[in-house]
Amino acid sequence: MLPRVLRSARPISTSLALSRPLAHFRPHMDPDPSRPVERAIRTKLTDSLKPDHLEVHNESHMHAVPPGSESHFRVLVVSSLFDGLPLIKRHRLVNEALKEELSSCVHALAIQAKTPEQWGSNPTLVKSPPCMGGSKGDHTVEEKLKAGRD
Amino acid sequence: MNTLIRSTASCLRSGVAVYLPRQADGRVCSASARLLCAAAGVHKDLGEMVKKDKVVVFMKGTPAQPMCGFSNAVVQILRMHGVDDYAAYNVLEDQDLRQGVKEFSNWPTIPQVYFNGEFVGGCDILLQMHQNGDLVDELKKLGISSALLDAEKESK
């Protein structure tokens, strides 16, 4: 006769957690409530791409835009939905998910789109190249910054 | 280097000439239809532009003076592979081009790279192709022998 504890059903969340490779587990970064664009990006990518791992980095401070801007982002999306897809199709999926942000306030979006296997064998975030100041005095960027503030 | 400057200058010259909105068959267009005519004009020109040269880059600034880190990355990667004969269009010089190419490619950001009239991607994709060796193969299909391939052969 098995002890009662072994006969009781496991909670579903536990069984799912055990089936995930622990190497891929990373604590999610808490979304900053004062960063609505970052929050929107995170939500939309999570909803549409069901990522195993997601990083959203606001890189606006690396560019010629005012402090506190949400105009330049780097995203790393690890999802099995990318299996068998060429890079361009993966990037198009990300672009599609963030269509609204890209047409309004996001000026630059750097993307890394990996399958869980690819991430597992090379878990590194690419570094963005140094800014060459092109955003300064660029009225298209100024419009986007304004859209982000409104 | 001089060839690059000359070819870049000619692209900029032809770029300015090409983006004048064209009337559709000389018919009188209403205001909204004129916008469509103009947009169609830019798209038609882009269709020709991306096929005119084997390698076409839409970027911010010029290969000699990039105005954006991501555009510069594309220039540096092509330079590493010894690709110096390519068409580079500066979107900062022409807002119609800047918006038009995003619609044409259905791609929201600059830089944009085309090989043989086919959209390849932006900086991230070109970088990955460079890192995983795909870029050497893709250039080979264009009839371009990558300098990195030659360097590899020489070291053997």
Short mmCIF file of C-alpha atoms in Angstrom, two decimals:
data_model
loop_
_atom_site.label_atom_id
_atom_site.label_comp_id
_atom_site.label_asym_id
_atom_site.label_seq_id
_atom_site.Cartn_x
_atom_site.Cartn_y
_atom_site.Cartn_z
CA MET A 1 0.00 0.00 0.00
CA LEU A 2 1.50 3.32 -1.08
CA PRO A 3 1.68 6.15 1.41
CA ARG A 4 -1.19 8.60 0.84
CA VAL A 5 1.17 11.41 -0.20
CA LEU A 6 2.43 9.40 -3.18
CA ARG A 7 -1.07 8.53 -4.32
CA SER A 8 -2.27 12.14 -4.36
CA ALA A 9 -2.19 13.88 -7.76
CA ARG A 10 0.65 16.28 -8.42
CA PRO A 11 -0.40 19.88 -9.05
CA ILE A 12 -0.30 20.59 -12.80
CA SER A 13 2.14 23.51 -12.40
CA THR A 14 4.66 21.25 -10.68
CA SER A 15 4.55 18.61 -13.39
CA LEU A 16 5.04 21.27 -16.06
CA ALA A 17 7.97 22.78 -14.17
CA LEU A 18 9.64 19.39 -13.89
CA SER A 19 9.30 18.77 -17.63
CA ARG A 20 11.12 22.04 -18.43
CA PRO A 21 14.88 21.92 -18.65
CA LEU A 22 16.08 23.75 -15.55
CA ALA A 23 19.05 25.18 -17.45
CA HIS A 24 16.65 27.47 -19.29
CA PHE A 25 15.02 28.84 -16.17
CA ARG A 26 15.79 32.48 -15.51
CA PRO A 27 13.81 34.73 -13.19
CA HIS A 28 11.75 37.22 -15.14
CA MET A 29 12.78 40.81 -14.75
CA ASP A 30 10.01 42.70 -12.98
CA PRO A 31 8.36 45.14 -15.39
CA ASP A 32 8.82 48.73 -14.33
CA PRO A 33 5.37 50.35 -13.95
CA SER A 34 6.79 53.66 -15.15
CA ARG A 35 7.88 51.99 -18.40
CA PRO A 36 4.68 51.37 -20.32
CA VAL A 37 6.36 50.60 -23.63
CA GLU A 38 8.65 48.00 -22.11
CA ARG A 39 5.65 46.45 -20.41
CA ALA A 40 3.66 46.38 -23.63
CA ILE A 41 6.55 44.76 -25.50
CA ARG A 42 6.92 42.10 -22.85
CA THR A 43 3.19 41.36 -22.77
CA LYS A 44 2.76 41.17 -26.52
CA LEU A 45 5.80 38.97 -27.09
CA THR A 46 4.72 36.66 -24.28
CA ASP A 47 1.18 36.37 -25.62
CA SER A 48 2.08 35.80 -29.26
CA LEU A 49 5.31 33.80 -29.07
CA LYS A 50 4.90 31.88 -25.79
CA PRO A 51 8.62 32.17 -25.05
CA ASP A 52 10.58 29.83 -22.80
CA HIS A 53 12.82 32.78 -22.11
CA LEU A 54 12.36 36.47 -22.84
CA GLU A 55 14.56 39.49 -22.25
CA VAL A 56 13.50 43.04 -23.04
CA HIS A 57 16.24 45.62 -22.74
CA ASN A 58 15.61 49.34 -23.06
CA GLU A 59 18.76 50.60 -24.77
CA SER A 60 17.56 54.17 -25.23
CA HIS A 61 20.20 55.42 -22.79
CA MET A 62 22.85 54.24 -25.28
CA HIS A 63 21.55 56.60 -27.93
CA ALA A 64 21.22 60.31 -28.57
CA VAL A 65 17.77 60.63 -26.96
CA PRO A 66 16.65 62.22 -23.66
CA PRO A 67 16.97 60.22 -20.40
CA GLY A 68 13.92 58.11 -19.62
CA SER A 69 13.11 57.54 -23.30
CA GLU A 70 11.63 54.26 -24.50
CA SER A 71 12.70 54.42 -28.12
CA HIS A 72 15.48 51.87 -28.60
CA PHE A 73 15.06 48.26 -27.49
CA ARG A 74 16.86 44.94 -27.74
CA VAL A 75 14.76 41.78 -27.33
CA LEU A 76 15.85 38.20 -26.91
CA VAL A 77 13.07 35.69 -27.56
CA VAL A 78 13.56 31.97 -27.03
CA SER A 79 10.60 30.03 -28.36
CA SER A 80 9.91 26.65 -29.87
CA LEU A 81 7.58 28.45 -32.28
CA PHE A 82 10.79 29.39 -34.13
CA ASP A 83 11.64 25.74 -34.85
CA GLY A 84 12.27 25.23 -38.55
CA LEU A 85 11.81 28.92 -39.35
CA PRO A 86 14.53 30.93 -41.10
CA LEU A 87 15.75 34.04 -39.28
CA ILE A 88 13.78 36.42 -41.42
CA LYS A 89 10.49 34.69 -40.64
CA ARG A 90 11.29 34.68 -36.94
CA HIS A 91 12.05 38.39 -37.00
CA ARG A 92 8.87 39.08 -38.95
CA LEU A 93 6.88 37.31 -36.22
CA VAL A 94 8.45 39.58 -33.61
CA ASN A 95 7.86 42.65 -35.78
CA GLU A 96 4.23 41.66 -36.28
CA ALA A 97 3.68 41.23 -32.54
CA LEU A 98 5.10 44.71 -31.92
CA LYS A 99 3.54 46.39 -34.96
CA GLU A 100 1.83 49.07 -32.91
CA GLU A 101 4.90 50.02 -30.90
CA LEU A 102 7.11 50.06 -34.00
CA SER A 103 4.76 52.38 -35.83
CA SER A 104 4.43 54.76 -32.90
CA CYS A 105 7.17 55.16 -30.32
CA VAL A 106 9.82 52.49 -30.90
CA HIS A 107 12.50 53.71 -33.26
CA ALA A 108 14.95 50.82 -33.11
CA LEU A 109 14.42 47.15 -32.30
CA ALA A 110 17.32 44.71 -32.16
CA ILE A 111 16.15 41.10 -32.22
CA GLN A 112 17.63 37.77 -31.23
CA ALA A 113 15.20 34.97 -31.99
CA LYS A 114 16.34 31.51 -30.93
CA THR A 115 14.88 28.08 -30.49
CA PRO A 116 15.29 26.53 -27.02
CA GLU A 117 18.03 24.26 -28.39
CA GLN A 118 19.97 27.17 -29.88
CA TRP A 119 19.68 29.13 -26.64
CA GLY A 120 20.78 26.13 -24.63
CA SER A 121 23.96 25.70 -26.67
CA ASN A 122 24.78 29.42 -26.79
CA PRO A 123 23.06 31.43 -24.05
CA THR A 124 24.60 34.82 -24.86
CA LEU A 125 22.99 38.19 -25.48
CA VAL A 126 24.45 40.09 -28.43
CA LYS A 127 25.78 43.55 -27.58
CA SER A 128 24.44 46.45 -29.60
CA PRO A 129 26.96 48.47 -31.59
CA PRO A 130 27.86 51.92 -30.26
CA CYS A 131 25.53 54.74 -31.27
CA MET A 132 26.76 57.07 -33.98
CA GLY A 133 24.47 59.88 -32.99
CA GLY A 134 22.04 59.60 -35.88
CA SER A 135 18.98 60.04 -33.67
CA LYS A 136 20.03 63.53 -32.62
CA GLY A 137 18.18 66.14 -34.68
CA ASP A 138 16.27 63.42 -36.52
CA HIS A 139 12.69 64.65 -36.63
CA THR A 140 11.30 61.14 -37.19
CA VAL A 141 12.84 60.10 -33.88
CA GLU A 142 11.55 63.28 -32.23
CA GLU A 143 8.02 62.41 -33.38
CA LYS A 144 8.39 58.92 -31.95
CA LEU A 145 9.64 60.28 -28.62
CA LYS A 146 6.64 62.57 -28.51
CA ALA A 147 4.34 59.62 -29.27
CA GLY A 148 5.94 57.73 -26.40
CA ARG A 149 5.35 60.61 -24.00
CA ASP A 150 1.70 61.16 -24.93
CA MET B 1 37.84 53.40 -51.55
CA ASN B 2 37.47 55.84 -54.48
CA THR B 3 35.21 53.36 -56.26
CA LEU B 4 33.06 53.21 -53.15
CA ILE B 5 32.83 56.97 -52.86
CA ARG B 6 31.99 57.27 -56.56
CA SER B 7 29.38 54.55 -56.44
CA THR B 8 27.88 55.98 -53.25
CA ALA B 9 27.75 59.46 -54.77
CA SER B 10 26.07 58.11 -57.90
CA CYS B 11 23.51 56.28 -55.79
CA LEU B 12 22.73 59.43 -53.86
CA ARG B 13 22.37 61.34 -57.12
CA SER B 14 20.18 58.70 -58.73
CA GLY B 15 18.33 58.31 -55.43
CA VAL B 16 17.22 61.92 -55.45
CA ALA B 17 16.16 61.74 -59.09
CA VAL B 18 14.23 58.52 -58.64
CA TYR B 19 11.92 59.52 -55.81
CA LEU B 20 10.01 62.29 -57.49
CA PRO B 21 6.39 61.14 -57.39
CA ARG B 22 5.29 60.02 -60.81
CA GLN B 23 1.85 60.75 -62.25
CA ALA B 24 0.12 57.51 -63.16
CA ASP B 25 -0.10 57.59 -66.99
CA GLY B 26 -0.64 61.36 -66.96
CA ARG B 27 -4.18 61.01 -65.63
CA VAL B 28 -5.50 63.64 -63.26
CA CYS B 29 -5.54 62.22 -59.73
CA SER B 30 -7.63 63.39 -56.78
CA ALA B 31 -5.74 64.34 -53.60
CA SER B 32 -5.90 60.91 -51.97
CA ALA B 33 -5.29 59.14 -55.25
CA ARG B 34 -2.26 61.40 -55.79
CA LEU B 35 -0.82 60.12 -52.52
CA LEU B 36 -1.42 56.59 -53.74
CA CYS B 37 0.15 57.49 -57.08
CA ALA B 38 3.17 58.91 -55.27
CA ALA B 39 3.42 55.88 -52.98
CA ALA B 40 3.05 53.56 -55.95
CA GLY B 41 5.76 55.56 -57.68
CA VAL B 42 8.20 55.09 -54.82
CA HIS B 43 7.38 51.39 -54.60
CA LYS B 44 7.90 50.93 -58.33
CA ASP B 45 11.24 52.71 -58.11
CA LEU B 46 12.26 50.61 -55.12
CA GLY B 47 11.33 47.50 -57.06
CA GLU B 48 13.82 48.54 -59.71
CA MET B 49 16.43 49.79 -57.26
CA VAL B 50 16.71 46.56 -55.32
CA LYS B 51 17.27 44.59 -58.53
CA LYS B 52 19.71 46.97 -60.20
CA ASP B 53 22.64 45.87 -58.03
CA LYS B 54 23.55 42.52 -56.51
CA VAL B 55 23.92 44.00 -53.03
CA VAL B 56 21.70 46.90 -51.98
CA VAL B 57 21.70 48.53 -48.57
CA PHE B 58 19.26 51.12 -47.26
CA MET B 59 21.02 52.81 -44.37
CA LYS B 60 21.40 55.92 -42.30
CA GLY B 61 24.33 57.90 -43.58
CA THR B 62 26.79 56.58 -46.13
CA PRO B 63 29.35 53.78 -46.09
CA ALA B 64 32.04 56.43 -45.69
CA GLN B 65 30.12 58.13 -42.88
CA PRO B 66 27.41 55.97 -41.28
CA MET B 67 25.06 57.86 -38.96
CA CYS B 68 23.83 54.88 -36.98
CA GLY B 69 25.58 52.07 -35.14
CA PHE B 70 23.43 49.37 -36.75
CA SER B 71 23.95 50.78 -40.25
CA ASN B 72 27.67 50.97 -39.51
CA ALA B 73 27.66 47.32 -38.45
CA VAL B 74 26.27 46.34 -41.87
CA VAL B 75 28.93 48.42 -43.61
CA GLN B 76 31.71 46.87 -41.50
CA ILE B 77 30.50 43.32 -42.11
CA LEU B 78 30.37 43.85 -45.87
CA ARG B 79 33.81 45.44 -45.71
CA MET B 80 35.19 42.43 -43.84
CA HIS B 81 33.96 40.18 -46.63
CA GLY B 82 35.56 42.43 -49.21
CA VAL B 83 32.22 43.58 -50.61
CA ASP B 84 32.87 47.17 -51.60
CA ASP B 85 30.86 47.44 -54.77
CA TYR B 86 27.31 47.78 -53.56
CA ALA B 87 24.47 50.28 -53.77
CA ALA B 88 23.96 52.23 -50.56
CA TYR B 89 20.96 54.53 -50.20
CA ASN B 90 20.92 57.09 -47.39
CA VAL B 91 17.38 57.26 -46.00
CA LEU B 92 18.23 60.35 -43.95
CA GLU B 93 18.43 62.30 -47.20
CA ASP B 94 14.89 61.43 -48.28
CA GLN B 95 11.89 60.94 -46.01
CA ASP B 96 9.82 59.42 -48.83
CA LEU B 97 12.50 56.80 -49.31
CA ARG B 98 12.76 56.24 -45.58
CA GLN B 99 9.05 55.53 -45.25
CA GLY B 100 8.74 53.89 -48.67
CA VAL B 101 11.39 51.26 -48.08
CA LYS B 102 9.76 50.25 -44.78
CA GLU B 103 6.46 49.70 -46.58
CA PHE B 104 8.09 48.04 -49.57
CA SER B 105 10.00 45.54 -47.45
CA ASN B 106 7.27 45.33 -44.81
CA TRP B 107 10.10 45.86 -42.33
CA PRO B 108 9.97 48.56 -39.70
CA THR B 109 13.61 49.48 -39.22
CA ILE B 110 16.74 50.64 -41.02
CA PRO B 111 19.25 49.29 -42.12
CA GLN B 112 17.82 46.91 -44.74
CA VAL B 113 19.86 44.60 -46.92
CA TYR B 114 18.90 43.12 -50.30
CA PHE B 115 20.75 40.38 -52.21
CA ASN B 116 19.76 39.98 -55.87
CA GLY B 117 16.50 41.80 -55.34
CA GLU B 118 15.54 39.68 -52.36
CA PHE B 119 15.17 41.12 -48.89
CA VAL B 120 17.69 39.52 -46.53
CA GLY B 121 17.01 41.37 -43.29
CA GLY B 122 18.56 43.98 -41.07
CA CYS B 123 21.74 44.27 -39.04
CA ASP B 124 20.90 41.40 -36.64
CA ILE B 125 20.32 38.91 -39.45
CA LEU B 126 23.41 39.96 -41.40
CA LEU B 127 25.49 39.64 -38.24
CA GLN B 128 24.20 36.13 -37.59
CA MET B 129 24.80 35.13 -41.18
CA HIS B 130 28.35 36.46 -40.85
CA GLN B 131 28.92 34.54 -37.60
CA ASN B 132 27.49 31.21 -38.75
CA GLY B 133 29.12 31.23 -42.19
CA ASP B 134 25.91 31.65 -44.17
CA LEU B 135 27.01 35.04 -45.49
CA VAL B 136 30.01 33.55 -47.29
CA ASP B 137 27.65 31.06 -48.98
CA GLU B 138 25.07 33.68 -49.90
CA LEU B 139 27.74 35.94 -51.39
CA LYS B 140 29.02 32.97 -53.39
CA LYS B 141 25.54 32.54 -54.89
CA LEU B 142 25.77 36.17 -56.00
CA GLY B 143 29.07 35.42 -57.68
CA ILE B 144 30.98 37.28 -54.99
CA SER B 145 33.91 35.55 -53.40
CA SER B 146 34.16 36.61 -49.78
CA ALA B 147 37.53 37.99 -48.69
CA LEU B 148 37.22 35.84 -45.57
CA LEU B 149 37.02 32.73 -47.72
CA ASP B 150 40.13 33.77 -49.59
CA ALA B 151 41.91 34.53 -46.33
CA GLU B 152 40.94 31.10 -45.03
CA LYS B 153 42.31 29.42 -48.16
CA GLU B 154 45.57 31.35 -47.89
CA SER B 155 46.12 30.28 -44.32
CA LYS B 156 45.85 26.59 -45.24
#
